[in-house]
């Protein structure tokens, strides 16, 4: 029995029926979460926790314990507080825009996580996306290489769902996506992905990822180099709406 979920329902006034409607599942499913202690899929855990005003960890602690690497936690705190985020990715979509199926495929394909840990990491990644759904979300600008749209991560159905979700996200006023077309030759993005965050006090922070671990960057000269790389990749990319049109076209090829 999930007492934490029962208490949350009582305190918020939700019933199994109304929560099921909010999350998009059958009321009997929510009943099983309560009486049998069953654990929902990652996207349903996140949606239910948001509806109830709780952290996922409060309701399903066994699956939502902090599993992110120690080295990632400083960046996660910066990400939560940022007023703007500028992200470049050349191989996969930014984690803040990934669907559940796509995230699972990325984490599975990496081959570095035990199978038992993958679902916990998927849940953590989806929970991070709440930063873009809060009342005062950061301005999020992503530049991605066109190859990201055409790489069959998770298969055709996963890619179609992901790209259609990306188009939907692009309709939000605080989300902008720009695609560097395949016709572009050498450019700064070939050196690897990065993120730039603007903090509430206007300080900049950077994040670099690699095969072993990520690195939070605060050195002025290093930040200047990342900013120069950002200007390069942004300059090579299509406009936001040109990019959305391209994403729609590529989504059709995954049908």
PDB file of C-alpha atoms in Angstrom:
ATOM      1  CA  UNK A   1       0.000   0.000   0.000  1.00  0.00           C
ATOM      2  CA  UNK A   2       1.267   3.482  -0.876  1.00  0.00           C
ATOM      3  CA  UNK A   3       0.397   5.620   2.157  1.00  0.00           C
ATOM      4  CA  UNK A   4       2.276   8.653   0.823  1.00  0.00           C
ATOM      5  CA  UNK A   5       0.107   8.683  -2.291  1.00  0.00           C
ATOM      6  CA  UNK A   6      -3.055   8.242  -0.218  1.00  0.00           C
ATOM      7  CA  UNK A   7      -2.138  11.204   2.001  1.00  0.00           C
ATOM      8  CA  UNK A   8      -1.340  13.365  -1.035  1.00  0.00           C
ATOM      9  CA  UNK A   9      -4.726  12.565  -2.565  1.00  0.00           C
ATOM     10  CA  UNK A  10      -6.544  13.438   0.653  1.00  0.00           C
ATOM     11  CA  UNK A  11      -4.680  16.700   1.133  1.00  0.00           C
ATOM     12  CA  UNK A  12      -5.182  17.921  -2.439  1.00  0.00           C
ATOM     13  CA  UNK A  13      -8.747  16.745  -2.927  1.00  0.00           C
ATOM     14  CA  UNK A  14      -7.887  14.509  -5.841  1.00  0.00           C
ATOM     15  CA  UNK A  15      -9.715  11.196  -6.222  1.00  0.00           C
ATOM     16  CA  UNK A  16      -8.428   8.157  -8.061  1.00  0.00           C
ATOM     17  CA  UNK A  17     -10.738   9.151 -10.915  1.00  0.00           C
ATOM     18  CA  UNK A  18      -9.665  12.800 -11.143  1.00  0.00           C
ATOM     19  CA  UNK A  19      -5.962  11.979 -10.829  1.00  0.00           C
ATOM     20  CA  UNK A  20      -6.338   9.288 -13.486  1.00  0.00           C
ATOM     21  CA  UNK A  21      -7.933  11.826 -15.823  1.00  0.00           C
ATOM     22  CA  UNK A  22      -5.185  14.348 -15.136  1.00  0.00           C
ATOM     23  CA  UNK A  23      -2.400  11.820 -15.738  1.00  0.00           C
ATOM     24  CA  UNK A  24      -4.084  10.035 -18.654  1.00  0.00           C
ATOM     25  CA  UNK A  25      -4.564   6.535 -17.237  1.00  0.00           C
ATOM     26  CA  UNK A  26      -7.475   4.333 -16.183  1.00  0.00           C
ATOM     27  CA  UNK A  27      -8.814   4.929 -12.627  1.00  0.00           C
ATOM     28  CA  UNK A  28      -8.173   1.242 -11.884  1.00  0.00           C
ATOM     29  CA  UNK A  29      -4.496   1.890 -12.584  1.00  0.00           C
ATOM     30  CA  UNK A  30      -4.348   4.621  -9.934  1.00  0.00           C
ATOM     31  CA  UNK A  31      -6.178   2.263  -7.605  1.00  0.00           C
ATOM     32  CA  UNK A  32      -3.421  -0.300  -8.077  1.00  0.00           C
ATOM     33  CA  UNK A  33      -0.807   2.361  -7.325  1.00  0.00           C
ATOM     34  CA  UNK A  34      -2.609   2.875  -4.019  1.00  0.00           C
ATOM     35  CA  UNK A  35      -3.659  -0.580  -2.874  1.00  0.00           C
ATOM     36  CA  UNK A  36      -0.965  -2.736  -4.407  1.00  0.00           C
ATOM     37  CA  UNK A  37       1.915  -0.282  -4.226  1.00  0.00           C
ATOM     38  CA  UNK A  38       2.610  -0.656  -7.932  1.00  0.00           C
ATOM     39  CA  UNK A  39       5.082   1.791  -9.458  1.00  0.00           C
ATOM     40  CA  UNK A  40       3.863   3.812 -12.489  1.00  0.00           C
ATOM     41  CA  UNK A  41       5.823   4.383 -15.659  1.00  0.00           C
ATOM     42  CA  UNK A  42       8.270   7.279 -15.398  1.00  0.00           C
ATOM     43  CA  UNK A  43       6.109   9.792 -17.286  1.00  0.00           C
ATOM     44  CA  UNK A  44       3.088   8.946 -15.124  1.00  0.00           C
ATOM     45  CA  UNK A  45       5.128   9.316 -11.927  1.00  0.00           C
ATOM     46  CA  UNK A  46       6.221  12.790 -13.012  1.00  0.00           C
ATOM     47  CA  UNK A  47       2.713  13.870 -14.080  1.00  0.00           C
ATOM     48  CA  UNK A  48       1.089  12.563 -10.897  1.00  0.00           C
ATOM     49  CA  UNK A  49       3.677  14.192  -8.653  1.00  0.00           C
ATOM     50  CA  UNK A  50       3.242  17.531 -10.435  1.00  0.00           C
ATOM     51  CA  UNK A  51      -0.549  17.332 -10.102  1.00  0.00           C
ATOM     52  CA  UNK A  52      -0.266  16.579  -6.374  1.00  0.00           C
ATOM     53  CA  UNK A  53       2.374  19.232  -5.744  1.00  0.00           C
ATOM     54  CA  UNK A  54       4.879  16.665  -4.504  1.00  0.00           C
ATOM     55  CA  UNK A  55       8.325  15.519  -5.510  1.00  0.00           C
ATOM     56  CA  UNK A  56       8.453  12.131  -7.186  1.00  0.00           C
ATOM     57  CA  UNK A  57      10.751  11.034  -4.361  1.00  0.00           C
ATOM     58  CA  UNK A  58       8.059  11.794  -1.776  1.00  0.00           C
ATOM     59  CA  UNK A  59       5.558   9.388  -3.330  1.00  0.00           C
ATOM     60  CA  UNK A  60       7.792   6.726  -4.869  1.00  0.00           C
ATOM     61  CA  UNK A  61      11.062   6.926  -2.900  1.00  0.00           C
ATOM     62  CA  UNK A  62      12.345   3.554  -4.080  1.00  0.00           C
ATOM     63  CA  UNK A  63      12.459   4.701  -7.698  1.00  0.00           C
ATOM     64  CA  UNK A  64      13.175   8.390  -7.217  1.00  0.00           C
ATOM     65  CA  UNK A  65      16.172   8.359  -4.924  1.00  0.00           C
ATOM     66  CA  UNK A  66      18.872  10.621  -6.187  1.00  0.00           C
ATOM     67  CA  UNK A  67      20.786   8.498  -8.632  1.00  0.00           C
ATOM     68  CA  UNK A  68      22.497  11.198 -10.630  1.00  0.00           C
ATOM     69  CA  UNK A  69      26.311  11.182 -10.354  1.00  0.00           C
ATOM     70  CA  UNK A  70      27.838  13.425  -7.707  1.00  0.00           C
ATOM     71  CA  UNK A  71      29.608  15.430 -10.388  1.00  0.00           C
ATOM     72  CA  UNK A  72      26.281  16.305 -12.057  1.00  0.00           C
ATOM     73  CA  UNK A  73      24.560  17.732  -8.986  1.00  0.00           C
ATOM     74  CA  UNK A  74      26.213  21.194  -9.049  1.00  0.00           C
ATOM     75  CA  UNK A  75      25.038  21.672 -12.623  1.00  0.00           C
ATOM     76  CA  UNK A  76      21.547  20.477 -11.783  1.00  0.00           C
ATOM     77  CA  UNK A  77      21.294  23.189  -9.128  1.00  0.00           C
ATOM     78  CA  UNK A  78      22.451  25.815 -11.640  1.00  0.00           C
ATOM     79  CA  UNK A  79      19.940  24.517 -14.196  1.00  0.00           C
ATOM     80  CA  UNK A  80      17.071  24.831 -11.707  1.00  0.00           C
ATOM     81  CA  UNK A  81      17.862  28.458 -10.924  1.00  0.00           C
ATOM     82  CA  UNK A  82      18.859  29.677 -14.394  1.00  0.00           C
ATOM     83  CA  UNK A  83      16.935  32.453 -16.124  1.00  0.00           C
ATOM     84  CA  UNK A  84      18.207  31.322 -19.518  1.00  0.00           C
ATOM     85  CA  UNK A  85      19.794  28.172 -20.912  1.00  0.00           C
ATOM     86  CA  UNK A  86      21.612  27.868 -24.233  1.00  0.00           C
ATOM     87  CA  UNK A  87      22.333  24.302 -25.290  1.00  0.00           C
ATOM     88  CA  UNK A  88      24.181  22.775 -28.223  1.00  0.00           C
ATOM     89  CA  UNK A  89      23.973  19.078 -29.079  1.00  0.00           C
ATOM     90  CA  UNK A  90      25.481  17.307 -32.058  1.00  0.00           C
ATOM     91  CA  UNK A  91      24.511  13.679 -31.346  1.00  0.00           C
ATOM     92  CA  UNK A  92      21.280  13.566 -29.314  1.00  0.00           C
ATOM     93  CA  UNK A  93      18.524  15.945 -28.293  1.00  0.00           C
ATOM     94  CA  UNK A  94      19.012  17.951 -25.096  1.00  0.00           C
ATOM     95  CA  UNK A  95      17.772  16.051 -22.051  1.00  0.00           C
ATOM     96  CA  UNK A  96      15.231  18.787 -21.253  1.00  0.00           C
ATOM     97  CA  UNK A  97      13.441  18.049 -24.553  1.00  0.00           C
ATOM     98  CA  UNK A  98      13.612  14.247 -24.626  1.00  0.00           C
ATOM     99  CA  UNK A  99      10.533  12.027 -24.527  1.00  0.00           C
ATOM    100  CA  UNK A 100      10.488   9.089 -22.147  1.00  0.00           C
ATOM    101  CA  UNK A 101      11.034   6.518 -24.905  1.00  0.00           C
ATOM    102  CA  UNK A 102      13.856   8.515 -26.477  1.00  0.00           C
ATOM    103  CA  UNK A 103      15.560   9.057 -23.102  1.00  0.00           C
ATOM    104  CA  UNK A 104      15.315   5.353 -22.342  1.00  0.00           C
ATOM    105  CA  UNK A 105      16.826   4.486 -25.728  1.00  0.00           C
ATOM    106  CA  UNK A 106      19.689   6.946 -25.210  1.00  0.00           C
ATOM    107  CA  UNK A 107      20.469   5.630 -21.730  1.00  0.00           C
ATOM    108  CA  UNK A 108      20.188   2.004 -22.836  1.00  0.00           C
ATOM    109  CA  UNK A 109      22.353   2.547 -25.885  1.00  0.00           C
ATOM    110  CA  UNK A 110      25.083   4.201 -23.840  1.00  0.00           C
ATOM    111  CA  UNK A 111      25.857   0.799 -22.364  1.00  0.00           C
ATOM    112  CA  UNK A 112      27.292   2.279 -19.168  1.00  0.00           C
ATOM    113  CA  UNK A 113      24.314   1.781 -16.823  1.00  0.00           C
ATOM    114  CA  UNK A 114      23.134  -1.454 -15.195  1.00  0.00           C
ATOM    115  CA  UNK A 115      19.711  -2.373 -16.558  1.00  0.00           C
ATOM    116  CA  UNK A 116      18.185  -1.988 -13.097  1.00  0.00           C
ATOM    117  CA  UNK A 117      19.304   1.663 -12.940  1.00  0.00           C
ATOM    118  CA  UNK A 118      18.026   2.795 -16.335  1.00  0.00           C
ATOM    119  CA  UNK A 119      14.445   3.452 -15.208  1.00  0.00           C
ATOM    120  CA  UNK A 120      15.656   5.516 -12.264  1.00  0.00           C
ATOM    121  CA  UNK A 121      17.743   7.649 -14.591  1.00  0.00           C
ATOM    122  CA  UNK A 122      14.843   8.018 -17.025  1.00  0.00           C
ATOM    123  CA  UNK A 123      12.642   9.216 -14.174  1.00  0.00           C
ATOM    124  CA  UNK A 124      15.304  11.675 -13.017  1.00  0.00           C
ATOM    125  CA  UNK A 125      15.694  13.059 -16.525  1.00  0.00           C
ATOM    126  CA  UNK A 126      11.950  13.558 -16.951  1.00  0.00           C
ATOM    127  CA  UNK A 127      11.757  15.209 -13.543  1.00  0.00           C
ATOM    128  CA  UNK A 128      14.449  17.704 -14.612  1.00  0.00           C
ATOM    129  CA  UNK A 129      12.157  18.814 -17.430  1.00  0.00           C
ATOM    130  CA  UNK A 130       9.889  20.425 -14.854  1.00  0.00           C
ATOM    131  CA  UNK A 131      12.162  23.473 -15.055  1.00  0.00           C
ATOM    132  CA  UNK A 132      10.588  24.260 -18.443  1.00  0.00           C
ATOM    133  CA  UNK A 133       7.031  23.847 -17.105  1.00  0.00           C
ATOM    134  CA  UNK A 134       7.229  26.075 -14.053  1.00  0.00           C
ATOM    135  CA  UNK A 135       5.403  29.430 -13.877  1.00  0.00           C
ATOM    136  CA  UNK A 136       8.614  31.370 -14.573  1.00  0.00           C
ATOM    137  CA  UNK A 137      10.585  29.051 -16.879  1.00  0.00           C
ATOM    138  CA  UNK A 138      14.004  29.993 -18.216  1.00  0.00           C
ATOM    139  CA  UNK A 139      14.369  31.043 -21.826  1.00  0.00           C
ATOM    140  CA  UNK A 140      15.622  27.823 -23.384  1.00  0.00           C
ATOM    141  CA  UNK A 141      17.428  27.974 -26.721  1.00  0.00           C
ATOM    142  CA  UNK A 142      18.762  24.790 -28.263  1.00  0.00           C
ATOM    143  CA  UNK A 143      20.930  24.373 -31.338  1.00  0.00           C
ATOM    144  CA  UNK A 144      21.113  20.841 -32.678  1.00  0.00           C
ATOM    145  CA  UNK A 145      22.838  19.247 -35.626  1.00  0.00           C
ATOM    146  CA  UNK A 146      20.508  17.926 -38.349  1.00  0.00           C
ATOM    147  CA  UNK A 147      22.031  14.491 -37.826  1.00  0.00           C
ATOM    148  CA  UNK A 148      20.252  14.342 -34.456  1.00  0.00           C
ATOM    149  CA  UNK A 149      16.908  14.328 -36.278  1.00  0.00           C
ATOM    150  CA  UNK A 150      17.935  11.492 -38.582  1.00  0.00           C
ATOM    151  CA  UNK A 151      19.704   9.133 -36.159  1.00  0.00           C
ATOM    152  CA  UNK A 152      17.323   6.183 -35.418  1.00  0.00           C
ATOM    153  CA  UNK A 153      17.521   6.310 -31.633  1.00  0.00           C
ATOM    154  CA  UNK A 154      15.019   3.771 -30.333  1.00  0.00           C
ATOM    155  CA  UNK A 155      13.528   3.013 -33.746  1.00  0.00           C
ATOM    156  CA  UNK A 156      11.088   4.683 -36.101  1.00  0.00           C
ATOM    157  CA  UNK A 157       8.128   5.016 -33.742  1.00  0.00           C
ATOM    158  CA  UNK A 158      10.294   6.520 -31.004  1.00  0.00           C
ATOM    159  CA  UNK A 159      11.826   9.018 -33.418  1.00  0.00           C
ATOM    160  CA  UNK A 160       8.462  10.082 -34.827  1.00  0.00           C
ATOM    161  CA  UNK A 161       7.043  10.591 -31.330  1.00  0.00           C
ATOM    162  CA  UNK A 162      10.161  12.493 -30.299  1.00  0.00           C
ATOM    163  CA  UNK A 163      10.177  14.854 -33.258  1.00  0.00           C
ATOM    164  CA  UNK A 164       6.457  15.589 -32.971  1.00  0.00           C
ATOM    165  CA  UNK A 165       6.994  16.293 -29.268  1.00  0.00           C
ATOM    166  CA  UNK A 166       9.839  18.613 -30.237  1.00  0.00           C
ATOM    167  CA  UNK A 167       7.562  20.528 -32.627  1.00  0.00           C
ATOM    168  CA  UNK A 168       5.008  20.867 -29.831  1.00  0.00           C
ATOM    169  CA  UNK A 169       7.657  22.178 -27.442  1.00  0.00           C
ATOM    170  CA  UNK A 170       8.725  24.750 -30.020  1.00  0.00           C
ATOM    171  CA  UNK A 171       5.283  26.356 -29.803  1.00  0.00           C
ATOM    172  CA  UNK A 172       6.063  27.494 -26.254  1.00  0.00           C
ATOM    173  CA  UNK A 173       7.228  31.125 -26.142  1.00  0.00           C
ATOM    174  CA  UNK A 174      10.214  30.303 -23.945  1.00  0.00           C
ATOM    175  CA  UNK A 175      11.543  27.458 -26.126  1.00  0.00           C
ATOM    176  CA  UNK A 176      13.531  28.018 -29.315  1.00  0.00           C
ATOM    177  CA  UNK A 177      15.191  25.309 -31.378  1.00  0.00           C
ATOM    178  CA  UNK A 178      17.590  25.909 -34.241  1.00  0.00           C
ATOM    179  CA  UNK A 179      18.941  23.197 -36.551  1.00  0.00           C
ATOM    180  CA  UNK A 180      22.373  23.317 -38.171  1.00  0.00           C
ATOM    181  CA  UNK A 181      21.666  21.854 -41.632  1.00  0.00           C
ATOM    182  CA  UNK A 182      23.650  18.927 -42.978  1.00  0.00           C
ATOM    183  CA  UNK A 183      24.988  21.162 -45.754  1.00  0.00           C
ATOM    184  CA  UNK A 184      27.190  22.996 -43.234  1.00  0.00           C
ATOM    185  CA  UNK A 185      30.744  21.698 -43.255  1.00  0.00           C
ATOM    186  CA  UNK A 186      33.184  22.241 -40.421  1.00  0.00           C
ATOM    187  CA  UNK A 187      31.916  24.367 -37.537  1.00  0.00           C
ATOM    188  CA  UNK A 188      32.544  24.785 -33.809  1.00  0.00           C
ATOM    189  CA  UNK A 189      29.889  22.233 -32.868  1.00  0.00           C
ATOM    190  CA  UNK A 190      32.078  19.397 -34.094  1.00  0.00           C
ATOM    191  CA  UNK A 191      34.172  19.867 -30.964  1.00  0.00           C
ATOM    192  CA  UNK A 192      31.353  18.629 -28.711  1.00  0.00           C
ATOM    193  CA  UNK A 193      28.181  19.581 -26.840  1.00  0.00           C
ATOM    194  CA  UNK A 194      27.888  22.299 -24.212  1.00  0.00           C
ATOM    195  CA  UNK A 195      25.367  24.361 -22.246  1.00  0.00           C
ATOM    196  CA  UNK A 196      25.508  27.978 -21.102  1.00  0.00           C
ATOM    197  CA  UNK A 197      23.366  29.105 -18.177  1.00  0.00           C
ATOM    198  CA  UNK A 198      22.612  32.667 -17.129  1.00  0.00           C
ATOM    199  CA  UNK A 199      22.036  32.821 -13.383  1.00  0.00           C
ATOM    200  CA  UNK A 200      19.608  35.201 -11.633  1.00  0.00           C
ATOM    201  CA  UNK A 201      22.512  37.473 -10.661  1.00  0.00           C
ATOM    202  CA  UNK A 202      23.565  37.584 -14.350  1.00  0.00           C
ATOM    203  CA  UNK A 203      26.599  35.364 -13.826  1.00  0.00           C
ATOM    204  CA  UNK A 204      27.356  32.817 -16.548  1.00  0.00           C
ATOM    205  CA  UNK A 205      28.065  29.145 -15.966  1.00  0.00           C
ATOM    206  CA  UNK A 206      28.973  26.507 -18.529  1.00  0.00           C
ATOM    207  CA  UNK A 207      28.670  22.754 -18.739  1.00  0.00           C
ATOM    208  CA  UNK A 208      30.748  20.390 -20.856  1.00  0.00           C
ATOM    209  CA  UNK A 209      29.959  16.694 -21.263  1.00  0.00           C
ATOM    210  CA  UNK A 210      32.156  13.760 -22.217  1.00  0.00           C
ATOM    211  CA  UNK A 211      32.281   9.976 -21.993  1.00  0.00           C
ATOM    212  CA  UNK A 212      33.399   9.940 -18.367  1.00  0.00           C
ATOM    213  CA  UNK A 213      31.705  12.846 -16.608  1.00  0.00           C
ATOM    214  CA  UNK A 214      30.517  16.403 -17.093  1.00  0.00           C
ATOM    215  CA  UNK A 215      32.326  19.541 -15.998  1.00  0.00           C
ATOM    216  CA  UNK A 216      30.888  22.787 -14.681  1.00  0.00           C
ATOM    217  CA  UNK A 217      32.852  25.722 -16.098  1.00  0.00           C
ATOM    218  CA  UNK A 218      33.203  29.065 -14.317  1.00  0.00           C
ATOM    219  CA  UNK A 219      36.601  30.359 -15.456  1.00  0.00           C
ATOM    220  CA  UNK A 220      36.187  33.631 -17.362  1.00  0.00           C
ATOM    221  CA  UNK A 221      38.442  32.630 -20.241  1.00  0.00           C
ATOM    222  CA  UNK A 222      36.775  29.229 -20.598  1.00  0.00           C
ATOM    223  CA  UNK A 223      33.336  30.837 -20.594  1.00  0.00           C
ATOM    224  CA  UNK A 224      34.485  33.258 -23.283  1.00  0.00           C
ATOM    225  CA  UNK A 225      35.578  30.298 -25.421  1.00  0.00           C
ATOM    226  CA  UNK A 226      32.217  28.573 -24.938  1.00  0.00           C
ATOM    227  CA  UNK A 227      30.393  31.792 -25.778  1.00  0.00           C
ATOM    228  CA  UNK A 228      32.427  32.081 -28.989  1.00  0.00           C
ATOM    229  CA  UNK A 229      31.475  28.499 -29.843  1.00  0.00           C
ATOM    230  CA  UNK A 230      27.819  29.351 -29.190  1.00  0.00           C
ATOM    231  CA  UNK A 231      27.949  32.326 -31.540  1.00  0.00           C
ATOM    232  CA  UNK A 232      29.463  30.063 -34.187  1.00  0.00           C
ATOM    233  CA  UNK A 233      26.876  27.286 -33.956  1.00  0.00           C
ATOM    234  CA  UNK A 234      23.989  29.724 -33.681  1.00  0.00           C
ATOM    235  CA  UNK A 235      25.254  31.571 -36.740  1.00  0.00           C
ATOM    236  CA  UNK A 236      25.332  28.366 -38.802  1.00  0.00           C
ATOM    237  CA  UNK A 237      21.817  27.314 -37.798  1.00  0.00           C
ATOM    238  CA  UNK A 238      18.467  27.889 -39.463  1.00  0.00           C
ATOM    239  CA  UNK A 239      15.925  30.248 -37.936  1.00  0.00           C
ATOM    240  CA  UNK A 240      13.537  28.855 -35.347  1.00  0.00           C
ATOM    241  CA  UNK A 241      10.589  28.468 -37.709  1.00  0.00           C
ATOM    242  CA  UNK A 242      12.729  27.177 -40.568  1.00  0.00           C
ATOM    243  CA  UNK A 243      13.999  24.600 -38.095  1.00  0.00           C
ATOM    244  CA  UNK A 244      10.466  23.653 -37.017  1.00  0.00           C
ATOM    245  CA  UNK A 245       9.535  23.104 -40.675  1.00  0.00           C
ATOM    246  CA  UNK A 246      12.557  20.851 -41.113  1.00  0.00           C
ATOM    247  CA  UNK A 247      11.739  18.902 -37.954  1.00  0.00           C
ATOM    248  CA  UNK A 248       8.185  18.322 -39.264  1.00  0.00           C
ATOM    249  CA  UNK A 249       9.540  17.116 -42.611  1.00  0.00           C
ATOM    250  CA  UNK A 250      11.951  14.684 -40.987  1.00  0.00           C
ATOM    251  CA  UNK A 251       9.208  13.429 -38.635  1.00  0.00           C
ATOM    252  CA  UNK A 252       7.248  12.315 -41.710  1.00  0.00           C
ATOM    253  CA  UNK A 253      10.166  10.152 -42.826  1.00  0.00           C
ATOM    254  CA  UNK A 254       9.903   8.200 -39.551  1.00  0.00           C
ATOM    255  CA  UNK A 255       6.278   7.186 -40.231  1.00  0.00           C
TER     256      UNK A 255
END
